Coordinates of N, CA and C in Angstrom, one line a residue:
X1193 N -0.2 -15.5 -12.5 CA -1.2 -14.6 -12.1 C -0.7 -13.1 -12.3
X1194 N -1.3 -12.3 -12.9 CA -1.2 -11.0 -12.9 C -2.2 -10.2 -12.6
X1195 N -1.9 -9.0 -11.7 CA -2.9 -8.2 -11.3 C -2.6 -6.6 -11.1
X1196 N -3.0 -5.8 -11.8 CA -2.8 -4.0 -11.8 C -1.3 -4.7 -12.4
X1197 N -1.0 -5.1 -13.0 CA 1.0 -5.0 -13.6 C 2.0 -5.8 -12.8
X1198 N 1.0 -6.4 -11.9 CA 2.1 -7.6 -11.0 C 2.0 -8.6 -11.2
X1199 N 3.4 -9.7 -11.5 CA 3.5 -10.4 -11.9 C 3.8 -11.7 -10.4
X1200 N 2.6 -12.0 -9.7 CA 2.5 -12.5 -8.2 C 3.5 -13.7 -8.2
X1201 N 3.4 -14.6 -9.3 CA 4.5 -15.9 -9.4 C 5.8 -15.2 -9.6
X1202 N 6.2 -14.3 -9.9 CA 7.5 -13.8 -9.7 C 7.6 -13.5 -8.5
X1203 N 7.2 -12.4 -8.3 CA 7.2 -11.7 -7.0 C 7.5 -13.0 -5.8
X1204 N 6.8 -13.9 -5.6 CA 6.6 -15.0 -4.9 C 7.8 -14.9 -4.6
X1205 N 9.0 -15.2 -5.7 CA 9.9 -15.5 -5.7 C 10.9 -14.9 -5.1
X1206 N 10.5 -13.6 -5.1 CA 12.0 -12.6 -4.5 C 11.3 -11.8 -3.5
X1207 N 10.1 -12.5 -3.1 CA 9.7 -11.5 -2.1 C 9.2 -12.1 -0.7
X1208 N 9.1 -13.9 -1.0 CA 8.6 -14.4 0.4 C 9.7 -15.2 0.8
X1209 N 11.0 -15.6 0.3 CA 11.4 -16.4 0.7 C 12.2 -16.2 2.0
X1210 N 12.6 -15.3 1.9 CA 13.5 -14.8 3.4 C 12.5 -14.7 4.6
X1211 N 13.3 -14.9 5.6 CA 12.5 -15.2 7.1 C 12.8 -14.6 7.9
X1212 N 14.0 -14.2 7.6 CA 14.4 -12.9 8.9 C 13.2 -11.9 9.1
X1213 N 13.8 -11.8 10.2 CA 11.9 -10.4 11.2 C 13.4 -9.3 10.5
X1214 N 12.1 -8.2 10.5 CA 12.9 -7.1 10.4 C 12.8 -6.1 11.5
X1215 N 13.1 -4.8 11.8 CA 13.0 -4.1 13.0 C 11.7 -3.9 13.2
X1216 N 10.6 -3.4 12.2 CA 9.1 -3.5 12.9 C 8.7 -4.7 12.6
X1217 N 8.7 -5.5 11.4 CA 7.9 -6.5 10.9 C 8.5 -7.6 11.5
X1218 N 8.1 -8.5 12.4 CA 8.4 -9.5 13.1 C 7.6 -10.9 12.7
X1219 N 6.6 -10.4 12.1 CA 5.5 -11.2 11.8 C 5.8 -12.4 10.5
X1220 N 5.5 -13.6 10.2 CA 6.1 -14.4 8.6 C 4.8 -13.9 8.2
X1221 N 3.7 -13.0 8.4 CA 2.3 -12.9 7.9 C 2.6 -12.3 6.6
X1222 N 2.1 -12.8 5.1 CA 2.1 -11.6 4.1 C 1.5 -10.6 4.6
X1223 N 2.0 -9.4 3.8 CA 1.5 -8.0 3.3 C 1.5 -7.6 2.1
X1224 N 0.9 -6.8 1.4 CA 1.0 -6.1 0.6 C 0.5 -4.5 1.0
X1225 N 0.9 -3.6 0.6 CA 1.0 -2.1 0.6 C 0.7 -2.0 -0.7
X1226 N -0.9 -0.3 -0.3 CA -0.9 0.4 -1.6 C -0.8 2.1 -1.3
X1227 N 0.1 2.6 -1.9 CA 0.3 4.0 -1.5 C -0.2 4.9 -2.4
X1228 N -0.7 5.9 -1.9 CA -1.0 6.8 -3.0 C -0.5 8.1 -2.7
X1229 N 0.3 8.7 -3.7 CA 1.4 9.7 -4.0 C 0.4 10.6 -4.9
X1230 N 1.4 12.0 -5.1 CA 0.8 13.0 -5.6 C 2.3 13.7 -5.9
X1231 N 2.4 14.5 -7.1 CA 3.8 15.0 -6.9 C 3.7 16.4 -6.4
X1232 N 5.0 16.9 -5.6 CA 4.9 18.2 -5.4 C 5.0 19.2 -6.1
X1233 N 3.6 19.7 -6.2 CA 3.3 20.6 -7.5 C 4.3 22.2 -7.4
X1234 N 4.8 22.3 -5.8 CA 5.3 23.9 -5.5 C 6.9 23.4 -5.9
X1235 N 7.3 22.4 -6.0 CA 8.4 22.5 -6.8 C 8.9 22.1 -8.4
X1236 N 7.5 22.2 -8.7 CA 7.4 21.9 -10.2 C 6.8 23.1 -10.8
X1237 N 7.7 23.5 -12.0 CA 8.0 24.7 -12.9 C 6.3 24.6 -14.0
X1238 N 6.5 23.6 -14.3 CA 5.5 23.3 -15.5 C 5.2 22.4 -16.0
X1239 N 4.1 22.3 -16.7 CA 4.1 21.1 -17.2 C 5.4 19.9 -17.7
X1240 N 5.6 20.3 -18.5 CA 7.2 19.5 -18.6 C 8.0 18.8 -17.6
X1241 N 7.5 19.7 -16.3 CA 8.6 18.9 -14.8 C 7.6 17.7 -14.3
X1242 N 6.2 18.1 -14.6 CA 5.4 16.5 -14.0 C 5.5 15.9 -14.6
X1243 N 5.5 16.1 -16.0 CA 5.8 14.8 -16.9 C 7.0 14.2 -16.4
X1244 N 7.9 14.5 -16.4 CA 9.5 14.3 -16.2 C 9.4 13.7 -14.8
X1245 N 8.7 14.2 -14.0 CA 8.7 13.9 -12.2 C 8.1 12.7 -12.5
X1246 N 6.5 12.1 -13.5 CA 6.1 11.1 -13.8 C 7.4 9.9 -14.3
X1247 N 7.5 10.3 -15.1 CA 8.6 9.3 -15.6 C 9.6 8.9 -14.9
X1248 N 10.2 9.8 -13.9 CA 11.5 9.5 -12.9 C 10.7 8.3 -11.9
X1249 N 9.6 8.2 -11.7 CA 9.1 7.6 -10.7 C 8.7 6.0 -11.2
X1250 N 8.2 6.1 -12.3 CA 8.3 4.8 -13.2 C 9.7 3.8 -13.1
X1251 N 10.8 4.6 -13.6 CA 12.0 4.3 -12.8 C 12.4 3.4 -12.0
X1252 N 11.7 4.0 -10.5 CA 11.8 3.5 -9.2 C 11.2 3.0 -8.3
X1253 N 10.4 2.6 -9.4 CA 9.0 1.3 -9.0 C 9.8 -0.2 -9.5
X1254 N 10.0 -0.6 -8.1 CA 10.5 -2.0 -8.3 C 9.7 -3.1 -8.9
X1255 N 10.9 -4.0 -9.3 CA 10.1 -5.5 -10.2 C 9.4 -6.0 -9.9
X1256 N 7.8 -6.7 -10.2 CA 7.3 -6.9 -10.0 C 5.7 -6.1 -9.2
X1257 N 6.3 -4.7 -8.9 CA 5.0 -3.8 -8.3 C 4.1 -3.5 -9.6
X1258 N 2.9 -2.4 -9.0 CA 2.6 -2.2 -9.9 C 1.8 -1.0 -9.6
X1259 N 1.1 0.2 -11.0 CA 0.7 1.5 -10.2 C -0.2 1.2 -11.4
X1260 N -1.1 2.4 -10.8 CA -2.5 2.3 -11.9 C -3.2 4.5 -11.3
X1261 N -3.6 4.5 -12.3 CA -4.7 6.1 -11.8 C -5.3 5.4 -10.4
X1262 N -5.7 6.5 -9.5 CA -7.2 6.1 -8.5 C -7.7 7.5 -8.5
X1263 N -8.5 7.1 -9.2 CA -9.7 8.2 -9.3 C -9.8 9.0 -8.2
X1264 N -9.7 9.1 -6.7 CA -9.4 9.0 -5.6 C -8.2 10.5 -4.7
X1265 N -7.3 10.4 -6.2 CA -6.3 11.0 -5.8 C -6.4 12.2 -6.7
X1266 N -5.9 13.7 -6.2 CA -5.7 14.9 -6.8 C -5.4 14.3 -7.9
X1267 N -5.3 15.7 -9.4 CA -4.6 15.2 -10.7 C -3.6 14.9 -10.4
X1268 N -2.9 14.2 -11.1 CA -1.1 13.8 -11.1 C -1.0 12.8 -10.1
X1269 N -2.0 12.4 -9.4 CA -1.4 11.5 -8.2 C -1.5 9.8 -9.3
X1270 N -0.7 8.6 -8.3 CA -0.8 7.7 -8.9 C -0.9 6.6 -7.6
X1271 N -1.5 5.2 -7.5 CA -1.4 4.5 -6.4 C -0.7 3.2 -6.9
X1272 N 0.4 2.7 -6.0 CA 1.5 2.4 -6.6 C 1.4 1.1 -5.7
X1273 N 1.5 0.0 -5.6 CA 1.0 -1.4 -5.3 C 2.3 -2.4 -5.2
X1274 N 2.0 -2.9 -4.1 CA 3.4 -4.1 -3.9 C 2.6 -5.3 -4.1
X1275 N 3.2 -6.1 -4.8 CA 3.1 -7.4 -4.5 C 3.2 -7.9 -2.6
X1276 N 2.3 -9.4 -2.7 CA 2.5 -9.8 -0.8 C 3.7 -10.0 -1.0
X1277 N 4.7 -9.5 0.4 CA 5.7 -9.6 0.6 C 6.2 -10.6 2.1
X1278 N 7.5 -10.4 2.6 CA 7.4 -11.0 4.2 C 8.4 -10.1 4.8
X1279 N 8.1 -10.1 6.2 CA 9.4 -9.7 7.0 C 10.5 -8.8 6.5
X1280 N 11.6 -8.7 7.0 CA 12.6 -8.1 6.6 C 12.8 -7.5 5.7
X1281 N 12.8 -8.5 4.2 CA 13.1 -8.0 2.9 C 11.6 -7.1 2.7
X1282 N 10.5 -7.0 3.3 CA 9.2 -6.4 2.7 C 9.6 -5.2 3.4
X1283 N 9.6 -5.3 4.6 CA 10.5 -4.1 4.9 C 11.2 -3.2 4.8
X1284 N 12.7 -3.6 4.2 CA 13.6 -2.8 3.7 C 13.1 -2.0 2.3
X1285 N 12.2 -2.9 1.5 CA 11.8 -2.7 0.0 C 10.7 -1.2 0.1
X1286 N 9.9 -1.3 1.5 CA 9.2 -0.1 1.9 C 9.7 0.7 2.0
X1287 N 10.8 1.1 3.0 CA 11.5 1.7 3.5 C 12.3 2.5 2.2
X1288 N 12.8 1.6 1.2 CA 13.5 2.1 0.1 C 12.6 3.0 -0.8
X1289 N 11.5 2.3 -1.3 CA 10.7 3.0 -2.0 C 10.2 4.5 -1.9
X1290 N 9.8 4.5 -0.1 CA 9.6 5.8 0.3 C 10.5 6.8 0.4
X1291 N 11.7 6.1 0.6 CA 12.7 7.7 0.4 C 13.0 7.7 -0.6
X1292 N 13.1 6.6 -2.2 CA 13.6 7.5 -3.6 C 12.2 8.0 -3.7
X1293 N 10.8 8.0 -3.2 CA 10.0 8.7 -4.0 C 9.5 10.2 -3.2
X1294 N 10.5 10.3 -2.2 CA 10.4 11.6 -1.3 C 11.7 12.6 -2.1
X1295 N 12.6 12.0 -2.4 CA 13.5 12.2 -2.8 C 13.5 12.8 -4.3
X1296 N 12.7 12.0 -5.2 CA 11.9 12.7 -6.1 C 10.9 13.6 -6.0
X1297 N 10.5 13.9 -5.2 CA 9.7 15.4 -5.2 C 8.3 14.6 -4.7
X1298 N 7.8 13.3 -4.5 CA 6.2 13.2 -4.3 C 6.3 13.1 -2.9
X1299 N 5.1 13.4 -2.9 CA 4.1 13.6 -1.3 C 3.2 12.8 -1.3
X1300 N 2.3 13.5 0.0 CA 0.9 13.1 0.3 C 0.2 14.0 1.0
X1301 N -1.3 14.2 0.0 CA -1.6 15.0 0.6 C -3.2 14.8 1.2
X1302 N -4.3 15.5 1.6 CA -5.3 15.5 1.6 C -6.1 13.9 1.1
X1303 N -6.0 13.9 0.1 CA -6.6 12.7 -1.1 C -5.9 11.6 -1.0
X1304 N -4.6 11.4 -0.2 CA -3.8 10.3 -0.3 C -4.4 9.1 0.6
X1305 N -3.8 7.9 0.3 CA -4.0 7.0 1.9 C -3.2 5.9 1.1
X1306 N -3.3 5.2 2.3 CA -2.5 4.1 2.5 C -3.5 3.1 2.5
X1307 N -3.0 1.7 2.2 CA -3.7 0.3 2.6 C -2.7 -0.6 2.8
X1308 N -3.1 -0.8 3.8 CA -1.7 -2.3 4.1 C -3.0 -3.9 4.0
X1309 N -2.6 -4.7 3.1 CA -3.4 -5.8 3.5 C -2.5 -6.7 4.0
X1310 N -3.3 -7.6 5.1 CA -2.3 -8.5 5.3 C -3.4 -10.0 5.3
X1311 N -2.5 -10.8 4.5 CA -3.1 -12.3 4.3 C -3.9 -13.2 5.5
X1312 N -4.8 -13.3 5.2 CA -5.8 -14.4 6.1 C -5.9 -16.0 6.0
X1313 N -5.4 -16.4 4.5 CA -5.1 -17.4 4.5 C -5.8 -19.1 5.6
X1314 N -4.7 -18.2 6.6 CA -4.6 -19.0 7.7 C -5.5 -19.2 8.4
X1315 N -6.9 -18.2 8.5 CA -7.9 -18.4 9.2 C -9.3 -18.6 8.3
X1316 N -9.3 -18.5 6.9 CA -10.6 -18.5 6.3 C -11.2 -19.4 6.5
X1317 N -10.9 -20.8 7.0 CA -11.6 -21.8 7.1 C -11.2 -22.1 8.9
X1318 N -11.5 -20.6 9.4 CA -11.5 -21.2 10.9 C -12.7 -20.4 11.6
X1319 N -13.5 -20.7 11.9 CA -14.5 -20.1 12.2 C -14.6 -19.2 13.1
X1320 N -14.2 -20.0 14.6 CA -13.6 -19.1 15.9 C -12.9 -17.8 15.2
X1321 N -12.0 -18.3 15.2 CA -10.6 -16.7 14.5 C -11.4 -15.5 13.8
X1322 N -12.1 -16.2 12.6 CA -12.7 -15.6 11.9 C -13.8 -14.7 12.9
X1323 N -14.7 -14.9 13.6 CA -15.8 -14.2 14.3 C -14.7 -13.3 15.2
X1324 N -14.0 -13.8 15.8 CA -12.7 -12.6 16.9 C -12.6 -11.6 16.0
X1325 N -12.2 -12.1 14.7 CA -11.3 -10.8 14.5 C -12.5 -9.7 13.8
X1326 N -13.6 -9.8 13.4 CA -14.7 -9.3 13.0 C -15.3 -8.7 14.3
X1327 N -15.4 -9.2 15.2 CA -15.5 -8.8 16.5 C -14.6 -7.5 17.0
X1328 N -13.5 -8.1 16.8 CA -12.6 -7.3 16.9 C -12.7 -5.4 16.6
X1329 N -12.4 -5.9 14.9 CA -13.0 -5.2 14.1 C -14.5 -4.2 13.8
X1330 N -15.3 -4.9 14.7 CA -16.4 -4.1 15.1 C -16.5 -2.9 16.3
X1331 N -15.4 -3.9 17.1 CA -15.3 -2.7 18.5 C -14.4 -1.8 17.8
X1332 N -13.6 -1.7 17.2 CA -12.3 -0.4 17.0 C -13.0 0.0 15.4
X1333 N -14.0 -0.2 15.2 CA -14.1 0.4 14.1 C -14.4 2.1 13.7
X1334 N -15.0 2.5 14.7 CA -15.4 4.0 14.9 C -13.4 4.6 15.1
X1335 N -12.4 3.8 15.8 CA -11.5 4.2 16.1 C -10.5 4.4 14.9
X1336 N -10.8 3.7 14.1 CA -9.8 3.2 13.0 C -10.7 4.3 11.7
X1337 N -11.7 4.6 12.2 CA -12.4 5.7 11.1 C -12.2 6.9 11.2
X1338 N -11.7 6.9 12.2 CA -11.3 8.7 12.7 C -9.8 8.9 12.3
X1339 N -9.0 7.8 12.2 CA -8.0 8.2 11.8 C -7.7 8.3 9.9
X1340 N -8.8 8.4 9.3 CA -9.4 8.2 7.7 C -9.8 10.1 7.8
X1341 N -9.6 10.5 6.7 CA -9.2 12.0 6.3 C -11.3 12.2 6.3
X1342 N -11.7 13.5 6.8 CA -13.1 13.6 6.8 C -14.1 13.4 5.9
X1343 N -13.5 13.9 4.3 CA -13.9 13.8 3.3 C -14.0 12.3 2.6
X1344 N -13.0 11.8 3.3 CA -13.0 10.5 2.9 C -14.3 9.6 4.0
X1345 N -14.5 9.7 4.5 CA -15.1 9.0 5.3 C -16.6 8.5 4.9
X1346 N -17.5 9.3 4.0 CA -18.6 9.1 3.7 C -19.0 8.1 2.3
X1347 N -17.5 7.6 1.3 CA -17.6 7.0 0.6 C -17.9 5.8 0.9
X1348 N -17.9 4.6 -0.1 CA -18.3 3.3 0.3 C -17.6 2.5 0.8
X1349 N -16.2 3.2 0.4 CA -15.0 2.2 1.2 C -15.1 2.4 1.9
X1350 N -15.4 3.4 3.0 CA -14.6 3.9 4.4 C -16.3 4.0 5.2
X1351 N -17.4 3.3 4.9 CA -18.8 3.5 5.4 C -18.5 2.5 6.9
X1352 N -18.6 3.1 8.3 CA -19.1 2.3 9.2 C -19.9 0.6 9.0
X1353 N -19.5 -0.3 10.0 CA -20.1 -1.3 9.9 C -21.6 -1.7 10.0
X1354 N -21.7 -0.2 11.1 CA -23.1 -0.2 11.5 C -24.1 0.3 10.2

């Protein structure tokens, strides 16, 4: 299976097998992360340096991720995609990513966001669980919207349940 440039049967491979919890991720639940970067334009000279800042970043996008345009993001930004990962090793691989790509000059700004998915798997065919967590999800929904940038809020992704 391949999806935006991931190759998921690999990934599988070097990304879920370890079990160790890490210092936040305690959970064996997959994840996957999608970040959206933008480069820092006040330390770039000219055209020439985003190109160049583009390419360094290509680089340091590990095996099996994958990045695509999102319409979404300022010019030059890109949203950069993990394969589902687990625990520890998904962890450390975040943690690494974010400082070579801070390190290279990108940010986040206004336009950026984050998505963390995490696998359901385990409950799609449970019906109880399933209503909780929708439940759930209905009460903290106004809460979880406010922390979503203003502008972003009125699109289709980010529309209230109600």
């Amino acid at each position: 299976m391949n999806h935006r440039g991931i190759n998921y049967s690999r990934a599988k491979e070097t990304y879920q097998k370890e079990r160790a919890k890490g210092k936040f991720i305690k959970s064996a639940r997959k994840f996957g992360v999608e970040f959206e970067i933008v480069p820092n334009y006040s330390d770039v000279d000219n055209s020439d340096d985003v190109e160049l800042l583009h390419n360094e970043t290509e680089g340091i996008i590990p095996d099996y991720w994958g990045n695509t345009h999102d319409g979404s993001i300022t010019d030059g930004g890109v949203e950069v995609q993990t394969p589902p990962m687990m625990m520890k090793r998904g962890e450390d691989e975040i943690e690494k990513f974010c400082s070579d790509i801070t390190d290279l000059g990108w940010i986040t700004d206004k336009s950026c966001g984050i998505h963390v998915h995490l696998d359901a798997a385990d409950i799609k065919d449970a019906p109880t669980l399933l209503r909780r967590l929708f439940l759930l999800y209905f009460v903290l929904d106004y809460s979880i919207l406010a922390m979503v940038p203003k502008p972003r809020r009125s699109n289709v992704y980010c529309a209230p349940l109600d």
